[in-house]
Amino acid sequence: MTTQTMPPRPRVIGATEVLDDYLARRGTARPRPPLRYLRRKPGRGLVAVFGPGAVGDIYTVTVDEQALLADPDAATLSGSTVQEFPVDPKLPHLDAVMSPSGHPALADALESTARLMHDVPPERPLEGIAAEPVRYKPGDRCVLRYRLRFGAPGPDGTASTHTLIAKLYQEPGEAQAADDLLSRLRTEAGAAWIARPLGVVPGLPLALTEDLGSSRDPVPAHSGLDVVHPGSEEALDVVRRAARALAELHTSGLDTGDRSPRTGAEEAGKAAKRARTIEQYVPELTPVVREVSDALCATLAGLPADTLRPGHGSYKPSQLMVRDGAVFLVDFDQFCLADPALDVGYFLAYLRPAGLWYGRAGRRAWFEAAADAFRTTYLDRLAERGESSATREGIAGRAHVFEAALLLKIAARRANRLHSPRPGEVAAVLDEVSRCRALAEPPRT
């Protein structure tokens, strides 16, 4: 079998030149916002998101595949488009949800939800609603925060601002499914580690939840990425809380509805595709990639298919919010029926600090301590929830296999970055894949 290398890697400068030209033609004196998101997928072109800038401006630059193939070093305007947020043809409601004051039905729904959520009496008038993007994935979804300002009930009172979080989907059914899932987690599983669901706005694919907070609040809330890292005094405690919450999800018995199960065989197919991506972008590593991936895919395909439980589907530190010692799970869009070892392996794969790939001092020891804290707490919580020793041991063993599969995903993403193939970094990740596979193998007698 021959390996065909990918077309030459486009440079970031191509996307920045497109945006600089766009801003110049519009006569704006504002500087180009910082680059926040950059991905190129074969056949789908290049997408770069710049911003928010100093005034909250966000731009999405899209360069089609043909333009990239014709000129990989600089994207030409003939093959590119620039969208200024909130313009997004694939998210046709984005403009409306970002301007709630201009859409009375949306404003009414937000006001009534905020009054109920925050116990705002009717005599306090609504003075305004501001919307700000929190996370934006072009053409897919957008998480935003609404700030509702209520006036004082009388001349001696004080105005107040209350917030809600909303997630805009492409289709109304997606928003309703997301709200239904959170509601069932609260009522059926007794999950205190999620944001309270607040319903779907009528006529819009917009699901509302309580706001878990931000880093600017008096009691700050932080992403798990800001807390789970070497040097953080909170890291191990957060990891343990995350492990307990995951064990409770896996033993919740929650109905996953008609969601397709994620099996080891399916993960084997994904792993094979990721291996091909690495071979295409870093061909010098092809022998190592094939040796590692062939064995991994065979192991994944041979995993049992009768161990499926409700799972998060993309469990990693970035899917956590940490506030005043409490840990919350967010983003259940990949909720599925899967081997619980998938979530465990997912978290452990992404728990590795970036410095590990470069051999930086202390990173291996920190990871091993954090991983042990996660595994031990998770298995202890399973025991408390009545799971047998055999079940716990099985999950722990299979988790190493899924961990290896997710590390292969990390390697593929590093190979596919636009700045450099980074063969040394990719090779270090592949070493970790082999290490995990070895841990999953039963000891030889």
JSON list of C-alpha atoms in Angstrom, two decimals, residues 211-429:
[
{"chain": "A", "resi": 211, "resn": "ASP", "atom": "CA", "xyz": [-25.11, 30.76, 34.04]},
{"chain": "A", "resi": 212, "resn": "LEU", "atom": "CA", "xyz": [-22.35, 28.98, 35.95]},
{"chain": "A", "resi": 213, "resn": "GLY", "atom": "CA", "xyz": [-20.36, 32.21, 35.89]},
{"chain": "A", "resi": 214, "resn": "SER", "atom": "CA", "xyz": [-17.15, 33.59, 34.45]},
{"chain": "A", "resi": 215, "resn": "SER", "atom": "CA", "xyz": [-13.68, 34.54, 35.58]},
{"chain": "A", "resi": 216, "resn": "ARG", "atom": "CA", "xyz": [-14.84, 38.17, 36.02]},
{"chain": "A", "resi": 217, "resn": "ASP", "atom": "CA", "xyz": [-17.43, 37.35, 38.69]},
{"chain": "A", "resi": 218, "resn": "PRO", "atom": "CA", "xyz": [-16.88, 38.13, 42.41]},
{"chain": "A", "resi": 219, "resn": "VAL", "atom": "CA", "xyz": [-16.83, 34.37, 42.91]},
{"chain": "A", "resi": 220, "resn": "PRO", "atom": "CA", "xyz": [-15.03, 33.44, 39.70]},
{"chain": "A", "resi": 221, "resn": "ALA", "atom": "CA", "xyz": [-15.80, 30.41, 37.57]},
{"chain": "A", "resi": 222, "resn": "HIS", "atom": "CA", "xyz": [-13.02, 28.94, 35.46]},
{"chain": "A", "resi": 223, "resn": "SER", "atom": "CA", "xyz": [-12.76, 26.44, 32.65]},
{"chain": "A", "resi": 224, "resn": "GLY", "atom": "CA", "xyz": [-11.19, 23.15, 33.65]},
{"chain": "A", "resi": 225, "resn": "LEU", "atom": "CA", "xyz": [-8.27, 24.00, 31.36]},
{"chain": "A", "resi": 226, "resn": "ASP", "atom": "CA", "xyz": [-7.44, 26.97, 33.62]},
{"chain": "A", "resi": 227, "resn": "VAL", "atom": "CA", "xyz": [-7.33, 24.77, 36.70]},
{"chain": "A", "resi": 228, "resn": "VAL", "atom": "CA", "xyz": [-6.25, 21.25, 35.70]},
{"chain": "A", "resi": 229, "resn": "HIS", "atom": "CA", "xyz": [-2.57, 21.77, 34.96]},
{"chain": "A", "resi": 230, "resn": "PRO", "atom": "CA", "xyz": [0.82, 21.49, 36.69]},
{"chain": "A", "resi": 231, "resn": "GLY", "atom": "CA", "xyz": [1.29, 24.24, 39.24]},
{"chain": "A", "resi": 232, "resn": "SER", "atom": "CA", "xyz": [-2.39, 24.52, 40.15]},
{"chain": "A", "resi": 233, "resn": "GLU", "atom": "CA", "xyz": [-3.11, 23.85, 43.79]},
{"chain": "A", "resi": 234, "resn": "GLU", "atom": "CA", "xyz": [-6.70, 22.92, 42.92]},
{"chain": "A", "resi": 235, "resn": "ALA", "atom": "CA", "xyz": [-5.88, 20.48, 40.12]},
{"chain": "A", "resi": 236, "resn": "LEU", "atom": "CA", "xyz": [-5.99, 17.17, 41.96]},
{"chain": "A", "resi": 237, "resn": "ASP", "atom": "CA", "xyz": [-9.13, 18.07, 43.89]},
{"chain": "A", "resi": 238, "resn": "VAL", "atom": "CA", "xyz": [-10.89, 19.07, 40.66]},
{"chain": "A", "resi": 239, "resn": "VAL", "atom": "CA", "xyz": [-9.76, 15.84, 38.99]},
{"chain": "A", "resi": 240, "resn": "ARG", "atom": "CA", "xyz": [-11.20, 13.80, 41.87]},
{"chain": "A", "resi": 241, "resn": "ARG", "atom": "CA", "xyz": [-14.52, 15.65, 41.73]},
{"chain": "A", "resi": 242, "resn": "ALA", "atom": "CA", "xyz": [-14.66, 15.14, 37.97]},
{"chain": "A", "resi": 243, "resn": "ALA", "atom": "CA", "xyz": [-14.06, 11.41, 38.49]},
{"chain": "A", "resi": 244, "resn": "ARG", "atom": "CA", "xyz": [-16.90, 11.14, 41.03]},
{"chain": "A", "resi": 245, "resn": "ALA", "atom": "CA", "xyz": [-19.31, 12.92, 38.71]},
{"chain": "A", "resi": 246, "resn": "LEU", "atom": "CA", "xyz": [-18.37, 10.62, 35.83]},
{"chain": "A", "resi": 247, "resn": "ALA", "atom": "CA", "xyz": [-18.94, 7.50, 37.94]},
{"chain": "A", "resi": 248, "resn": "GLU", "atom": "CA", "xyz": [-22.37, 8.83, 38.90]},
{"chain": "A", "resi": 249, "resn": "LEU", "atom": "CA", "xyz": [-23.22, 9.43, 35.24]},
{"chain": "A", "resi": 250, "resn": "HIS", "atom": "CA", "xyz": [-22.14, 5.93, 34.27]},
{"chain": "A", "resi": 251, "resn": "THR", "atom": "CA", "xyz": [-24.25, 4.35, 37.02]},
{"chain": "A", "resi": 252, "resn": "SER", "atom": "CA", "xyz": [-27.28, 6.60, 36.51]},
{"chain": "A", "resi": 253, "resn": "GLY", "atom": "CA", "xyz": [-29.18, 4.17, 34.30]},
{"chain": "A", "resi": 254, "resn": "LEU", "atom": "CA", "xyz": [-30.29, 7.15, 32.21]},
{"chain": "A", "resi": 255, "resn": "ASP", "atom": "CA", "xyz": [-32.08, 6.27, 28.98]},
{"chain": "A", "resi": 256, "resn": "THR", "atom": "CA", "xyz": [-30.04, 7.32, 25.94]},
{"chain": "A", "resi": 257, "resn": "GLY", "atom": "CA", "xyz": [-33.06, 7.16, 23.63]},
{"chain": "A", "resi": 258, "resn": "ASP", "atom": "CA", "xyz": [-32.34, 6.45, 19.99]},
{"chain": "A", "resi": 259, "resn": "ARG", "atom": "CA", "xyz": [-28.71, 7.53, 20.11]},
{"chain": "A", "resi": 260, "resn": "SER", "atom": "CA", "xyz": [-26.45, 5.10, 18.27]},
{"chain": "A", "resi": 261, "resn": "PRO", "atom": "CA", "xyz": [-24.05, 3.19, 20.55]},
{"chain": "A", "resi": 262, "resn": "ARG", "atom": "CA", "xyz": [-20.33, 3.91, 20.29]},
{"chain": "A", "resi": 263, "resn": "THR", "atom": "CA", "xyz": [-18.56, 0.58, 20.20]},
{"chain": "A", "resi": 264, "resn": "GLY", "atom": "CA", "xyz": [-14.95, -0.45, 20.13]},
{"chain": "A", "resi": 265, "resn": "ALA", "atom": "CA", "xyz": [-15.36, -1.38, 16.47]},
{"chain": "A", "resi": 266, "resn": "GLU", "atom": "CA", "xyz": [-16.53, 2.15, 15.66]},
{"chain": "A", "resi": 267, "resn": "GLU", "atom": "CA", "xyz": [-13.58, 3.63, 17.53]},
{"chain": "A", "resi": 268, "resn": "ALA", "atom": "CA", "xyz": [-11.27, 1.32, 15.58]},
{"chain": "A", "resi": 269, "resn": "GLY", "atom": "CA", "xyz": [-12.55, 2.83, 12.34]},
{"chain": "A", "resi": 270, "resn": "LYS", "atom": "CA", "xyz": [-11.87, 6.34, 13.64]},
{"chain": "A", "resi": 271, "resn": "ALA", "atom": "CA", "xyz": [-8.40, 5.34, 14.78]},
{"chain": "A", "resi": 272, "resn": "ALA", "atom": "CA", "xyz": [-7.58, 3.98, 11.31]},
{"chain": "A", "resi": 273, "resn": "LYS", "atom": "CA", "xyz": [-8.60, 7.28, 9.68]},
{"chain": "A", "resi": 274, "resn": "ARG", "atom": "CA", "xyz": [-6.49, 9.25, 12.14]},
{"chain": "A", "resi": 275, "resn": "ALA", "atom": "CA", "xyz": [-3.51, 7.03, 11.42]},
{"chain": "A", "resi": 276, "resn": "ARG", "atom": "CA", "xyz": [-3.88, 7.76, 7.70]},
{"chain": "A", "resi": 277, "resn": "THR", "atom": "CA", "xyz": [-3.96, 11.48, 8.43]},
{"chain": "A", "resi": 278, "resn": "ILE", "atom": "CA", "xyz": [-0.69, 11.24, 10.35]},
{"chain": "A", "resi": 279, "resn": "GLU", "atom": "CA", "xyz": [0.92, 9.24, 7.55]},
{"chain": "A", "resi": 280, "resn": "GLN", "atom": "CA", "xyz": [-0.14, 11.82, 4.97]},
{"chain": "A", "resi": 281, "resn": "TYR", "atom": "CA", "xyz": [1.21, 14.83, 6.86]},
{"chain": "A", "resi": 282, "resn": "VAL", "atom": "CA", "xyz": [4.24, 13.21, 8.52]},
{"chain": "A", "resi": 283, "resn": "PRO", "atom": "CA", "xyz": [5.26, 10.46, 6.05]},
{"chain": "A", "resi": 284, "resn": "GLU", "atom": "CA", "xyz": [8.61, 9.87, 7.78]},
{"chain": "A", "resi": 285, "resn": "LEU", "atom": "CA", "xyz": [6.68, 8.36, 10.71]},
{"chain": "A", "resi": 286, "resn": "THR", "atom": "CA", "xyz": [4.68, 5.94, 8.53]},
{"chain": "A", "resi": 287, "resn": "PRO", "atom": "CA", "xyz": [6.35, 2.70, 9.76]},
{"chain": "A", "resi": 288, "resn": "VAL", "atom": "CA", "xyz": [5.79, 3.66, 13.41]},
{"chain": "A", "resi": 289, "resn": "VAL", "atom": "CA", "xyz": [2.22, 4.82, 12.75]},
{"chain": "A", "resi": 290, "resn": "ARG", "atom": "CA", "xyz": [1.29, 1.57, 11.04]},
{"chain": "A", "resi": 291, "resn": "GLU", "atom": "CA", "xyz": [2.84, -0.60, 13.71]},
{"chain": "A", "resi": 292, "resn": "VAL", "atom": "CA", "xyz": [1.05, 1.30, 16.48]},
{"chain": "A", "resi": 293, "resn": "SER", "atom": "CA", "xyz": [-2.31, 1.77, 14.76]},
{"chain": "A", "resi": 294, "resn": "ASP", "atom": "CA", "xyz": [-2.67, -1.75, 13.37]},
{"chain": "A", "resi": 295, "resn": "ALA", "atom": "CA", "xyz": [-2.29, -3.29, 16.81]},
{"chain": "A", "resi": 296, "resn": "LEU", "atom": "CA", "xyz": [-4.53, -0.66, 18.41]},
{"chain": "A", "resi": 297, "resn": "CYS", "atom": "CA", "xyz": [-7.32, -1.08, 15.86]},
{"chain": "A", "resi": 298, "resn": "ALA", "atom": "CA", "xyz": [-7.28, -4.83, 16.31]},
{"chain": "A", "resi": 299, "resn": "THR", "atom": "CA", "xyz": [-7.58, -4.44, 20.08]},
{"chain": "A", "resi": 300, "resn": "LEU", "atom": "CA", "xyz": [-10.41, -1.91, 19.79]},
{"chain": "A", "resi": 301, "resn": "ALA", "atom": "CA", "xyz": [-12.35, -4.07, 17.37]},
{"chain": "A", "resi": 302, "resn": "GLY", "atom": "CA", "xyz": [-12.10, -7.00, 19.78]},
{"chain": "A", "resi": 303, "resn": "LEU", "atom": "CA", "xyz": [-13.55, -5.18, 22.80]},
{"chain": "A", "resi": 304, "resn": "PRO", "atom": "CA", "xyz": [-16.84, -6.50, 24.18]},
{"chain": "A", "resi": 305, "resn": "ALA", "atom": "CA", "xyz": [-20.03, -4.76, 23.04]},
{"chain": "A", "resi": 306, "resn": "ASP", "atom": "CA", "xyz": [-22.14, -5.69, 26.07]},
{"chain": "A", "resi": 307, "resn": "THR", "atom": "CA", "xyz": [-20.68, -3.16, 28.54]},
{"chain": "A", "resi": 308, "resn": "LEU", "atom": "CA", "xyz": [-22.51, -0.06, 27.30]},
{"chain": "A", "resi": 309, "resn": "ARG", "atom": "CA", "xyz": [-23.70, 2.66, 29.69]},
{"chain": "A", "resi": 310, "resn": "PRO", "atom": "CA", "xyz": [-24.82, 6.30, 29.33]},
{"chain": "A", "resi": 311, "resn": "GLY", "atom": "CA", "xyz": [-21.69, 8.35, 28.67]},
{"chain": "A", "resi": 312, "resn": "HIS", "atom": "CA", "xyz": [-20.54, 11.91, 28.09]},
{"chain": "A", "resi": 313, "resn": "GLY", "atom": "CA", "xyz": [-18.81, 11.07, 24.83]},
{"chain": "A", "resi": 314, "resn": "SER", "atom": "CA", "xyz": [-16.08, 13.75, 24.92]},
{"chain": "A", "resi": 315, "resn": "TYR", "atom": "CA", "xyz": [-15.03, 13.91, 28.56]},
{"chain": "A", "resi": 316, "resn": "LYS", "atom": "CA", "xyz": [-11.96, 16.06, 29.11]},
{"chain": "A", "resi": 317, "resn": "PRO", "atom": "CA", "xyz": [-10.82, 18.94, 31.33]},
{"chain": "A", "resi": 318, "resn": "SER", "atom": "CA", "xyz": [-12.14, 21.55, 28.87]},
{"chain": "A", "resi": 319, "resn": "GLN", "atom": "CA", "xyz": [-15.66, 20.18, 29.51]},
{"chain": "A", "resi": 320, "resn": "LEU", "atom": "CA", "xyz": [-15.50, 21.21, 33.17]},
{"chain": "A", "resi": 321, "resn": "MET", "atom": "CA", "xyz": [-16.40, 24.44, 34.93]},
{"chain": "A", "resi": 322, "resn": "VAL", "atom": "CA", "xyz": [-14.93, 25.09, 38.38]},
{"chain": "A", "resi": 323, "resn": "ARG", "atom": "CA", "xyz": [-16.52, 27.54, 40.82]},
{"chain": "A", "resi": 324, "resn": "ASP", "atom": "CA", "xyz": [-15.80, 27.91, 44.53]},
{"chain": "A", "resi": 325, "resn": "GLY", "atom": "CA", "xyz": [-14.64, 24.31, 44.82]},
{"chain": "A", "resi": 326, "resn": "ALA", "atom": "CA", "xyz": [-17.60, 22.86, 42.92]},
{"chain": "A", "resi": 327, "resn": "VAL", "atom": "CA", "xyz": [-17.08, 21.11, 39.57]},
{"chain": "A", "resi": 328, "resn": "PHE", "atom": "CA", "xyz": [-19.71, 21.11, 36.82]},
{"chain": "A", "resi": 329, "resn": "LEU", "atom": "CA", "xyz": [-19.88, 19.06, 33.62]},
{"chain": "A", "resi": 330, "resn": "VAL", "atom": "CA", "xyz": [-20.81, 20.97, 30.46]},
{"chain": "A", "resi": 331, "resn": "ASP", "atom": "CA", "xyz": [-21.44, 20.27, 26.77]},
{"chain": "A", "resi": 332, "resn": "PHE", "atom": "CA", "xyz": [-23.40, 17.04, 26.52]},
{"chain": "A", "resi": 333, "resn": "ASP", "atom": "CA", "xyz": [-23.75, 17.27, 22.73]},
{"chain": "A", "resi": 334, "resn": "GLN", "atom": "CA", "xyz": [-21.84, 13.98, 22.34]},
{"chain": "A", "resi": 335, "resn": "PHE", "atom": "CA", "xyz": [-23.91, 12.15, 24.98]},
{"chain": "A", "resi": 336, "resn": "CYS", "atom": "CA", "xyz": [-24.12, 8.51, 23.95]},
{"chain": "A", "resi": 337, "resn": "LEU", "atom": "CA", "xyz": [-24.42, 4.86, 24.89]},
{"chain": "A", "resi": 338, "resn": "ALA", "atom": "CA", "xyz": [-20.86, 3.58, 25.21]},
{"chain": "A", "resi": 339, "resn": "ASP", "atom": "CA", "xyz": [-18.41, 1.52, 27.18]},
{"chain": "A", "resi": 340, "resn": "PRO", "atom": "CA", "xyz": [-17.75, 3.60, 30.32]},
{"chain": "A", "resi": 341, "resn": "ALA", "atom": "CA", "xyz": [-14.06, 3.01, 29.66]},
{"chain": "A", "resi": 342, "resn": "LEU", "atom": "CA", "xyz": [-14.39, 5.42, 26.71]},
{"chain": "A", "resi": 343, "resn": "ASP", "atom": "CA", "xyz": [-15.00, 8.43, 28.95]},
{"chain": "A", "resi": 344, "resn": "VAL", "atom": "CA", "xyz": [-12.28, 7.35, 31.38]},
{"chain": "A", "resi": 345, "resn": "GLY", "atom": "CA", "xyz": [-9.77, 6.94, 28.57]},
{"chain": "A", "resi": 346, "resn": "TYR", "atom": "CA", "xyz": [-10.86, 10.22, 26.99]},
{"chain": "A", "resi": 347, "resn": "PHE", "atom": "CA", "xyz": [-10.19, 12.18, 30.17]},
{"chain": "A", "resi": 348, "resn": "LEU", "atom": "CA", "xyz": [-6.85, 10.51, 30.82]},
{"chain": "A", "resi": 349, "resn": "ALA", "atom": "CA", "xyz": [-5.65, 11.14, 27.25]},
{"chain": "A", "resi": 350, "resn": "TYR", "atom": "CA", "xyz": [-6.41, 14.86, 27.50]},
{"chain": "A", "resi": 351, "resn": "LEU", "atom": "CA", "xyz": [-5.14, 15.12, 31.05]},
{"chain": "A", "resi": 352, "resn": "ARG", "atom": "CA", "xyz": [-1.57, 15.10, 29.77]},
{"chain": "A", "resi": 353, "resn": "PRO", "atom": "CA", "xyz": [0.03, 18.56, 29.90]},
{"chain": "A", "resi": 354, "resn": "ALA", "atom": "CA", "xyz": [1.52, 19.87, 26.65]},
{"chain": "A", "resi": 355, "resn": "GLY", "atom": "CA", "xyz": [4.98, 19.94, 28.18]},
{"chain": "A", "resi": 356, "resn": "LEU", "atom": "CA", "xyz": [4.95, 16.15, 28.34]},
{"chain": "A", "resi": 357, "resn": "TRP", "atom": "CA", "xyz": [5.53, 15.97, 24.58]},
{"chain": "A", "resi": 358, "resn": "TYR", "atom": "CA", "xyz": [8.74, 17.96, 25.00]},
{"chain": "A", "resi": 359, "resn": "GLY", "atom": "CA", "xyz": [10.10, 16.13, 28.06]},
{"chain": "A", "resi": 360, "resn": "ARG", "atom": "CA", "xyz": [9.78, 19.13, 30.36]},
{"chain": "A", "resi": 361, "resn": "ALA", "atom": "CA", "xyz": [10.76, 18.57, 33.96]},
{"chain": "A", "resi": 362, "resn": "GLY", "atom": "CA", "xyz": [8.03, 17.41, 36.32]},
{"chain": "A", "resi": 363, "resn": "ARG", "atom": "CA", "xyz": [5.34, 16.90, 33.67]},
{"chain": "A", "resi": 364, "resn": "ARG", "atom": "CA", "xyz": [5.46, 13.10, 33.73]},
{"chain": "A", "resi": 365, "resn": "ALA", "atom": "CA", "xyz": [5.29, 12.97, 37.53]},
{"chain": "A", "resi": 366, "resn": "TRP", "atom": "CA", "xyz": [2.39, 15.44, 37.60]},
{"chain": "A", "resi": 367, "resn": "PHE", "atom": "CA", "xyz": [0.44, 13.48, 35.02]},
{"chain": "A", "resi": 368, "resn": "GLU", "atom": "CA", "xyz": [0.96, 10.16, 36.78]},
{"chain": "A", "resi": 369, "resn": "ALA", "atom": "CA", "xyz": [-0.25, 11.66, 40.07]},
{"chain": "A", "resi": 370, "resn": "ALA", "atom": "CA", "xyz": [-3.30, 13.27, 38.46]},
{"chain": "A", "resi": 371, "resn": "ALA", "atom": "CA", "xyz": [-4.15, 10.13, 36.49]},
{"chain": "A", "resi": 372, "resn": "ASP", "atom": "CA", "xyz": [-3.90, 7.99, 39.63]},
{"chain": "A", "resi": 373, "resn": "ALA", "atom": "CA", "xyz": [-6.16, 10.40, 41.51]},
{"chain": "A", "resi": 374, "resn": "PHE", "atom": "CA", "xyz": [-8.73, 10.25, 38.73]},
{"chain": "A", "resi": 375, "resn": "ARG", "atom": "CA", "xyz": [-8.71, 6.46, 38.33]},
{"chain": "A", "resi": 376, "resn": "THR", "atom": "CA", "xyz": [-8.74, 5.71, 42.06]},
{"chain": "A", "resi": 377, "resn": "THR", "atom": "CA", "xyz": [-11.58, 8.13, 42.81]},
{"chain": "A", "resi": 378, "resn": "TYR", "atom": "CA", "xyz": [-13.62, 6.92, 39.84]},
{"chain": "A", "resi": 379, "resn": "LEU", "atom": "CA", "xyz": [-13.29, 3.25, 40.80]},
{"chain": "A", "resi": 380, "resn": "ASP", "atom": "CA", "xyz": [-13.99, 3.98, 44.48]},
{"chain": "A", "resi": 381, "resn": "ARG", "atom": "CA", "xyz": [-17.17, 5.83, 43.52]},
{"chain": "A", "resi": 382, "resn": "LEU", "atom": "CA", "xyz": [-18.24, 2.90, 41.33]},
{"chain": "A", "resi": 383, "resn": "ALA", "atom": "CA", "xyz": [-17.80, 0.63, 44.33]},
{"chain": "A", "resi": 384, "resn": "GLU", "atom": "CA", "xyz": [-19.91, 2.96, 46.46]},
{"chain": "A", "resi": 385, "resn": "ARG", "atom": "CA", "xyz": [-22.61, 2.77, 43.78]},
{"chain": "A", "resi": 386, "resn": "GLY", "atom": "CA", "xyz": [-22.65, -1.03, 43.98]},
{"chain": "A", "resi": 387, "resn": "GLU", "atom": "CA", "xyz": [-20.49, -2.02, 41.01]},
{"chain": "A", "resi": 388, "resn": "SER", "atom": "CA", "xyz": [-18.67, -5.34, 41.35]},
{"chain": "A", "resi": 389, "resn": "SER", "atom": "CA", "xyz": [-14.92, -5.77, 41.51]},
{"chain": "A", "resi": 390, "resn": "ALA", "atom": "CA", "xyz": [-14.95, -7.54, 38.13]},
{"chain": "A", "resi": 391, "resn": "THR", "atom": "CA", "xyz": [-16.82, -4.66, 36.51]},
{"chain": "A", "resi": 392, "resn": "ARG", "atom": "CA", "xyz": [-14.43, -2.10, 37.93]},
{"chain": "A", "resi": 393, "resn": "GLU", "atom": "CA", "xyz": [-11.36, -4.05, 36.86]},
{"chain": "A", "resi": 394, "resn": "GLY", "atom": "CA", "xyz": [-12.78, -4.47, 33.36]},
{"chain": "A", "resi": 395, "resn": "ILE", "atom": "CA", "xyz": [-13.40, -0.76, 32.94]},
{"chain": "A", "resi": 396, "resn": "ALA", "atom": "CA", "xyz": [-9.93, 0.11, 34.24]},
{"chain": "A", "resi": 397, "resn": "GLY", "atom": "CA", "xyz": [-8.27, -2.30, 31.80]},
{"chain": "A", "resi": 398, "resn": "ARG", "atom": "CA", "xyz": [-10.28, -1.23, 28.74]},
{"chain": "A", "resi": 399, "resn": "ALA", "atom": "CA", "xyz": [-9.76, 2.45, 29.59]},
{"chain": "A", "resi": 400, "resn": "HIS", "atom": "CA", "xyz": [-6.10, 2.10, 28.57]},
{"chain": "A", "resi": 401, "resn": "VAL", "atom": "CA", "xyz": [-7.21, 1.01, 25.09]},
{"chain": "A", "resi": 402, "resn": "PHE", "atom": "CA", "xyz": [-9.54, 3.96, 24.62]},
{"chain": "A", "resi": 403, "resn": "GLU", "atom": "CA", "xyz": [-6.89, 6.24, 26.09]},
{"chain": "A", "resi": 404, "resn": "ALA", "atom": "CA", "xyz": [-4.52, 5.06, 23.37]},
{"chain": "A", "resi": 405, "resn": "ALA", "atom": "CA", "xyz": [-7.18, 5.68, 20.71]},
{"chain": "A", "resi": 406, "resn": "LEU", "atom": "CA", "xyz": [-7.76, 9.24, 21.91]},
{"chain": "A", "resi": 407, "resn": "LEU", "atom": "CA", "xyz": [-4.03, 9.88, 22.03]},
{"chain": "A", "resi": 408, "resn": "LEU", "atom": "CA", "xyz": [-3.97, 8.91, 18.36]},
{"chain": "A", "resi": 409, "resn": "LYS", "atom": "CA", "xyz": [-6.61, 11.60, 17.82]},
{"chain": "A", "resi": 410, "resn": "ILE", "atom": "CA", "xyz": [-4.37, 14.11, 19.59]},
{"chain": "A", "resi": 411, "resn": "ALA", "atom": "CA", "xyz": [-1.45, 13.07, 17.39]},
{"chain": "A", "resi": 412, "resn": "ALA", "atom": "CA", "xyz": [-3.54, 13.49, 14.23]},
{"chain": "A", "resi": 413, "resn": "ARG", "atom": "CA", "xyz": [-4.62, 16.96, 15.27]},
{"chain": "A", "resi": 414, "resn": "ARG", "atom": "CA", "xyz": [-1.05, 17.97, 15.94]},
{"chain": "A", "resi": 415, "resn": "ALA", "atom": "CA", "xyz": [0.02, 16.64, 12.54]},
{"chain": "A", "resi": 416, "resn": "ASN", "atom": "CA", "xyz": [-2.81, 18.54, 10.87]},
{"chain": "A", "resi": 417, "resn": "ARG", "atom": "CA", "xyz": [-1.93, 21.90, 12.35]},
{"chain": "A", "resi": 418, "resn": "LEU", "atom": "CA", "xyz": [-1.14, 24.48, 9.73]},
{"chain": "A", "resi": 419, "resn": "HIS", "atom": "CA", "xyz": [2.05, 25.93, 11.18]},
{"chain": "A", "resi": 420, "resn": "SER", "atom": "CA", "xyz": [4.27, 22.83, 11.13]},
{"chain": "A", "resi": 421, "resn": "PRO", "atom": "CA", "xyz": [3.95, 19.03, 11.02]},
{"chain": "A", "resi": 422, "resn": "ARG", "atom": "CA", "xyz": [5.97, 18.80, 14.27]},
{"chain": "A", "resi": 423, "resn": "PRO", "atom": "CA", "xyz": [7.27, 15.24, 13.74]},
{"chain": "A", "resi": 424, "resn": "GLY", "atom": "CA", "xyz": [9.01, 15.15, 17.11]},
{"chain": "A", "resi": 425, "resn": "GLU", "atom": "CA", "xyz": [5.85, 16.07, 18.98]},
{"chain": "A", "resi": 426, "resn": "VAL", "atom": "CA", "xyz": [3.79, 13.56, 17.00]},
{"chain": "A", "resi": 427, "resn": "ALA", "atom": "CA", "xyz": [6.37, 10.84, 17.66]},
{"chain": "A", "resi": 428, "resn": "ALA", "atom": "CA", "xyz": [6.16, 11.56, 21.40]},
{"chain": "A", "resi": 429, "resn": "VAL", "atom": "CA", "xyz": [2.37, 11.13, 21.31]}
]
